[in-house]
mmCIF file of C-alpha atoms in Angstrom:
data_model
loop_
_atom_site.group_PDB
_atom_site.id
_atom_site.type_symbol
_atom_site.label_atom_id
_atom_site.label_comp_id
_atom_site.label_asym_id
_atom_site.label_seq_id
_atom_site.Cartn_x
_atom_site.Cartn_y
_atom_site.Cartn_z
ATOM 1 C CA MET A 13 49.109 -17.488 21.770
ATOM 2 C CA THR A 14 46.258 -15.737 23.460
ATOM 3 C CA ALA A 15 43.827 -17.433 25.783
ATOM 4 C CA THR A 16 40.958 -17.048 23.321
ATOM 5 C CA SER A 17 42.710 -18.782 20.437
ATOM 6 C CA VAL A 18 43.276 -21.897 22.590
ATOM 7 C CA PHE A 19 39.557 -22.554 22.876
ATOM 8 C CA ASN A 20 37.641 -24.380 20.182
ATOM 9 C CA PHE A 21 34.297 -22.663 20.761
ATOM 10 C CA ALA A 22 32.383 -25.088 18.540
ATOM 11 C CA ASP A 23 32.946 -27.846 21.122
ATOM 12 C CA GLU A 24 31.880 -25.735 24.112
ATOM 13 C CA THR A 25 28.496 -26.030 25.810
ATOM 14 C CA THR A 26 26.130 -23.098 25.765
ATOM 15 C CA ALA A 27 26.617 -22.609 29.512
ATOM 16 C CA SER A 28 30.413 -22.400 29.203
ATOM 17 C CA LEU A 29 30.115 -19.984 26.257
ATOM 18 C CA VAL A 30 27.784 -17.764 28.307
ATOM 19 C CA LEU A 31 30.250 -17.759 31.216
ATOM 20 C CA LEU A 32 33.100 -16.792 28.889
ATOM 21 C CA ALA A 33 30.958 -14.106 27.216
ATOM 22 C CA GLN A 34 30.036 -12.698 30.629
ATOM 23 C CA GLN A 35 33.780 -12.232 31.141
ATOM 24 C CA ASP A 36 33.813 -10.059 27.953
ATOM 25 C CA ASN A 37 35.038 -12.775 25.607
ATOM 26 C CA ARG A 38 33.759 -11.544 22.215
ATOM 27 C CA GLU A 39 34.578 -14.768 20.378
ATOM 28 C CA ALA A 40 32.447 -16.767 22.816
ATOM 29 C CA PHE A 41 29.549 -14.374 22.291
ATOM 30 C CA GLY A 42 30.082 -14.662 18.506
ATOM 31 C CA GLU A 43 29.690 -18.442 18.806
ATOM 32 C CA LEU A 44 26.434 -17.932 20.740
ATOM 33 C CA VAL A 45 25.193 -15.661 17.949
ATOM 34 C CA GLU A 46 26.007 -18.319 15.341
ATOM 35 C CA ARG A 47 24.186 -20.995 17.310
ATOM 36 C CA TYR A 48 21.042 -19.001 18.057
ATOM 37 C CA GLU A 49 20.691 -16.637 15.108
ATOM 38 C CA SER A 50 18.346 -18.917 13.134
ATOM 39 C CA MET A 51 16.095 -19.366 16.191
ATOM 40 C CA VAL A 52 15.896 -15.614 16.764
ATOM 41 C CA ILE A 53 15.089 -14.974 13.091
ATOM 42 C CA ALA A 54 12.441 -17.725 13.123
ATOM 43 C CA VAL A 55 10.724 -16.252 16.194
ATOM 44 C CA GLY A 56 10.922 -12.773 14.673
ATOM 45 C CA LEU A 57 9.532 -13.995 11.367
ATOM 46 C CA LYS A 58 6.630 -15.736 13.092
ATOM 47 C CA ARG A 59 5.773 -12.574 15.014
ATOM 48 C CA LEU A 60 6.454 -9.950 12.337
ATOM 49 C CA GLY A 61 5.661 -11.801 9.118
ATOM 50 C CA ASP A 62 8.520 -10.168 7.203
ATOM 51 C CA TYR A 63 11.938 -11.781 6.727
ATOM 52 C CA ASN A 64 13.883 -8.523 6.346
ATOM 53 C CA GLU A 65 12.299 -7.105 9.466
ATOM 54 C CA ALA A 66 13.053 -10.350 11.327
ATOM 55 C CA GLN A 67 16.724 -10.017 10.355
ATOM 56 C CA GLU A 68 16.812 -6.436 11.642
ATOM 57 C CA LEU A 69 15.151 -7.602 14.839
ATOM 58 C CA ALA A 70 17.779 -10.341 15.251
ATOM 59 C CA GLN A 71 20.567 -7.759 15.130
ATOM 60 C CA GLU A 72 18.841 -5.655 17.770
ATOM 61 C CA VAL A 73 18.176 -8.713 19.944
ATOM 62 C CA PHE A 74 21.832 -9.743 19.972
ATOM 63 C CA VAL A 75 22.950 -6.213 20.812
ATOM 64 C CA ARG A 76 20.466 -6.170 23.707
ATOM 65 C CA ALA A 77 21.574 -9.654 24.816
ATOM 66 C CA MET A 78 25.219 -8.598 24.795
ATOM 67 C CA GLN A 79 24.380 -5.504 26.876
ATOM 68 C CA ARG A 80 22.366 -7.503 29.426
ATOM 69 C CA LEU A 81 24.250 -10.788 29.478
ATOM 70 C CA HIS A 82 25.489 -10.031 32.998
ATOM 71 C CA GLN A 83 21.833 -10.228 34.201
ATOM 72 C CA LEU A 84 21.573 -13.899 33.193
ATOM 73 C CA HIS A 85 22.170 -15.915 36.385
ATOM 74 C CA GLU A 86 21.611 -19.386 34.899
ATOM 75 C CA PRO A 87 23.950 -19.734 31.874
ATOM 76 C CA ALA A 88 22.279 -22.953 30.708
ATOM 77 C CA ALA A 89 18.991 -21.027 30.272
ATOM 78 C CA PHE A 90 20.504 -18.771 27.592
ATOM 79 C CA GLY A 91 18.253 -20.079 24.779
ATOM 80 C CA GLY A 92 15.001 -19.430 26.672
ATOM 81 C CA TRP A 93 16.255 -16.080 27.927
ATOM 82 C CA LEU A 94 17.183 -15.039 24.363
ATOM 83 C CA ARG A 95 13.803 -16.232 23.087
ATOM 84 C CA GLN A 96 11.996 -14.052 25.652
ATOM 85 C CA ILE A 97 14.030 -11.015 24.623
ATOM 86 C CA THR A 98 13.152 -11.738 20.989
ATOM 87 C CA VAL A 99 9.431 -12.076 21.689
ATOM 88 C CA ARG A 100 9.311 -8.866 23.747
ATOM 89 C CA MET A 101 11.261 -6.875 21.183
ATOM 90 C CA ALA A 102 9.098 -8.238 18.339
ATOM 91 C CA ILE A 103 5.945 -7.196 20.195
ATOM 92 C CA ASN A 104 7.409 -3.739 20.803
ATOM 93 C CA ARG A 105 8.299 -3.448 17.129
ATOM 94 C CA MET A 106 4.781 -4.464 16.076
ATOM 95 C CA VAL A 107 3.155 -1.970 18.441
ATOM 96 C CA ARG A 108 5.372 0.902 17.338
ATOM 97 C CA ARG A 109 5.141 0.404 13.587
ATOM 98 C CA PRO A 110 2.220 1.860 11.691
ATOM 99 C CA PRO A 111 -0.327 -0.676 10.491
ATOM 100 C CA THR A 112 0.031 -1.823 6.919
ATOM 101 C CA ILE A 113 -3.121 -2.114 4.911
ATOM 102 C CA ALA A 114 -3.065 -4.284 1.836
ATOM 103 C CA THR A 115 -5.086 -2.922 -1.045
ATOM 104 C CA GLN A 116 -5.483 -3.680 -4.690
ATOM 105 C CA PRO A 117 -3.944 -1.104 -7.067
ATOM 106 C CA SER A 118 -7.350 -0.540 -8.651
ATOM 107 C CA THR A 119 -8.775 0.365 -5.232
ATOM 108 C CA MET A 120 -5.962 2.829 -4.658
ATOM 109 C CA GLU A 121 -6.543 4.442 -8.034
ATOM 110 C CA ALA A 122 -10.264 4.727 -7.369
ATOM 111 C CA THR A 123 -9.805 6.356 -3.966
ATOM 112 C CA CYS A 124 -6.906 8.679 -4.746
ATOM 113 C CA LEU A 125 -7.863 12.191 -5.569
ATOM 114 C CA GLN A 126 -6.436 13.465 -8.777
ATOM 115 C CA GLU A 127 -6.172 17.175 -9.039
ATOM 116 C CA ASN A 128 -6.839 18.556 -12.465
ATOM 117 C CA SER A 129 -4.106 20.595 -13.991
ATOM 118 C CA PRO A 130 -4.801 23.955 -15.615
ATOM 119 C CA LEU A 131 -4.423 22.216 -18.985
ATOM 120 C CA ASP A 132 -7.140 19.690 -18.047
ATOM 121 C CA ALA A 133 -9.473 22.529 -17.062
ATOM 122 C CA LEU A 134 -8.743 24.375 -20.304
ATOM 123 C CA LEU A 135 -9.410 21.283 -22.432
ATOM 124 C CA ALA A 136 -12.678 20.563 -20.587
ATOM 125 C CA SER A 137 -13.784 24.157 -21.071
ATOM 126 C CA GLU A 138 -12.924 23.946 -24.769
ATOM 127 C CA ARG A 139 -14.959 20.742 -25.141
ATOM 128 C CA VAL A 140 -17.973 22.367 -23.478
ATOM 129 C CA SER A 141 -17.624 25.349 -25.787
ATOM 130 C CA GLN A 142 -17.462 23.069 -28.844
ATOM 131 C CA VAL A 143 -20.568 21.135 -27.756
ATOM 132 C CA HIS A 144 -22.521 24.384 -27.240
ATOM 133 C CA SER A 145 -21.342 25.626 -30.619
ATOM 134 C CA GLY A 146 -22.384 22.323 -32.210
ATOM 135 C CA LEU A 147 -25.791 22.507 -30.504
ATOM 136 C CA SER A 148 -26.370 26.007 -31.847
ATOM 137 C CA ARG A 149 -25.805 24.717 -35.400
ATOM 138 C CA LEU A 150 -28.502 22.023 -35.058
ATOM 139 C CA GLY A 151 -32.151 22.415 -35.959
ATOM 140 C CA SER A 152 -34.501 23.399 -33.139
ATOM 141 C CA MET A 153 -36.057 19.918 -32.760
ATOM 142 C CA ASP A 154 -32.647 18.211 -32.448
ATOM 143 C CA ARG A 155 -31.300 20.908 -30.105
ATOM 144 C CA ASP A 156 -34.426 20.884 -27.889
ATOM 145 C CA THR A 157 -34.380 17.073 -27.675
ATOM 146 C CA LEU A 158 -30.696 16.894 -26.666
ATOM 147 C CA GLU A 159 -30.971 19.777 -24.190
ATOM 148 C CA ALA A 160 -34.050 18.256 -22.537
ATOM 149 C CA PHE A 161 -32.380 14.859 -22.099
ATOM 150 C CA TYR A 162 -28.744 15.774 -21.366
ATOM 151 C CA LEU A 163 -28.817 19.262 -19.886
ATOM 152 C CA ARG A 164 -32.136 19.288 -18.004
ATOM 153 C CA GLY A 165 -32.019 15.543 -17.194
ATOM 154 C CA GLN A 166 -35.583 14.825 -18.277
ATOM 155 C CA SER A 167 -36.704 11.228 -18.598
ATOM 156 C CA LEU A 168 -38.080 9.831 -21.866
ATOM 157 C CA ILE A 169 -41.609 9.938 -20.408
ATOM 158 C CA GLN A 170 -41.233 13.597 -19.401
ATOM 159 C CA MET A 171 -39.937 14.417 -22.861
ATOM 160 C CA SER A 172 -42.828 12.473 -24.394
ATOM 161 C CA ASP A 173 -45.271 14.671 -22.472
ATOM 162 C CA GLN A 174 -43.375 17.899 -23.275
ATOM 163 C CA PHE A 175 -43.047 17.210 -27.015
ATOM 164 C CA ASP A 176 -46.446 15.496 -27.268
ATOM 165 C CA ALA A 177 -44.872 12.468 -28.971
ATOM 166 C CA PRO A 178 -44.654 8.750 -28.149
ATOM 167 C CA VAL A 179 -41.573 7.465 -26.238
ATOM 168 C CA GLY A 180 -40.425 5.507 -29.291
ATOM 169 C CA THR A 181 -40.388 8.719 -31.335
ATOM 170 C CA ILE A 182 -38.395 10.494 -28.588
ATOM 171 C CA LYS A 183 -35.816 7.665 -28.631
ATOM 172 C CA ARG A 184 -35.478 7.971 -32.400
ATOM 173 C CA ARG A 185 -35.133 11.765 -32.161
ATOM 174 C CA LEU A 186 -32.392 11.385 -29.546
ATOM 175 C CA HIS A 187 -30.537 8.894 -31.714
ATOM 176 C CA VAL A 188 -30.737 11.088 -34.808
ATOM 177 C CA ALA A 189 -29.880 14.262 -32.850
ATOM 178 C CA ARG A 190 -26.752 12.630 -31.339
ATOM 179 C CA LYS A 191 -25.544 11.583 -34.796
ATOM 180 C CA ARG A 192 -26.121 15.097 -36.168
ATOM 181 C CA LEU A 193 -24.302 16.665 -33.207
ATOM 182 C CA ALA A 194 -21.340 14.302 -33.696
ATOM 183 C CA ALA A 195 -21.188 15.312 -37.368
ATOM 184 C CA GLU A 196 -21.279 19.010 -36.426
ATOM 185 C CA LEU A 197 -18.489 18.504 -33.875
ATOM 186 C CA GLU A 198 -16.357 16.788 -36.526
ATOM 187 C CA THR A 199 -16.774 19.726 -38.916
ATOM 188 C CA LEU A 200 -15.899 22.161 -36.099
ATOM 189 C CA GLN A 201 -12.670 20.246 -35.361
ATOM 190 C CA VAL A 202 -11.675 20.132 -39.007
ATOM 191 C CA ALA A 203 -12.285 23.844 -39.481
#
């Protein structure tokens, strides 16, 4: 039997496990990991706010602790010493990681630039061409009314002055002209 298999590490104090681990006893260090892993993860979770990241941190903390265990002069202070390593490494991790910004998907969609494909440009150009063709097929009063409102951006009052007609009449002309243009566009699509 080897010397390590004689020990029942579950019954050992933390101080005795640290002393054994400082003498390169891997099983003793494994028992320390089992005892303190949940504490390290809890501290990491509190600092980082992410369970998976806290688990990764715990692995790094125990590797660091194993590398520096010889620096611990008071074996009974292992828990506090390990906690300090965890806090420092969590702070370092937080400082080094890029900030995460939570946003709603609708906000992302609204702020993301969407480049138009050549097909989109072609379709838009075709629609403009169809509207101009439809306008040319309208009577002059309908065409002039739509062009003044939609293309030149005139207000109803400006159009009222230009056409020497009341605002109510201009509204009716716009309504009728839009319906006639829609009918013309339908016939152009069918043809």
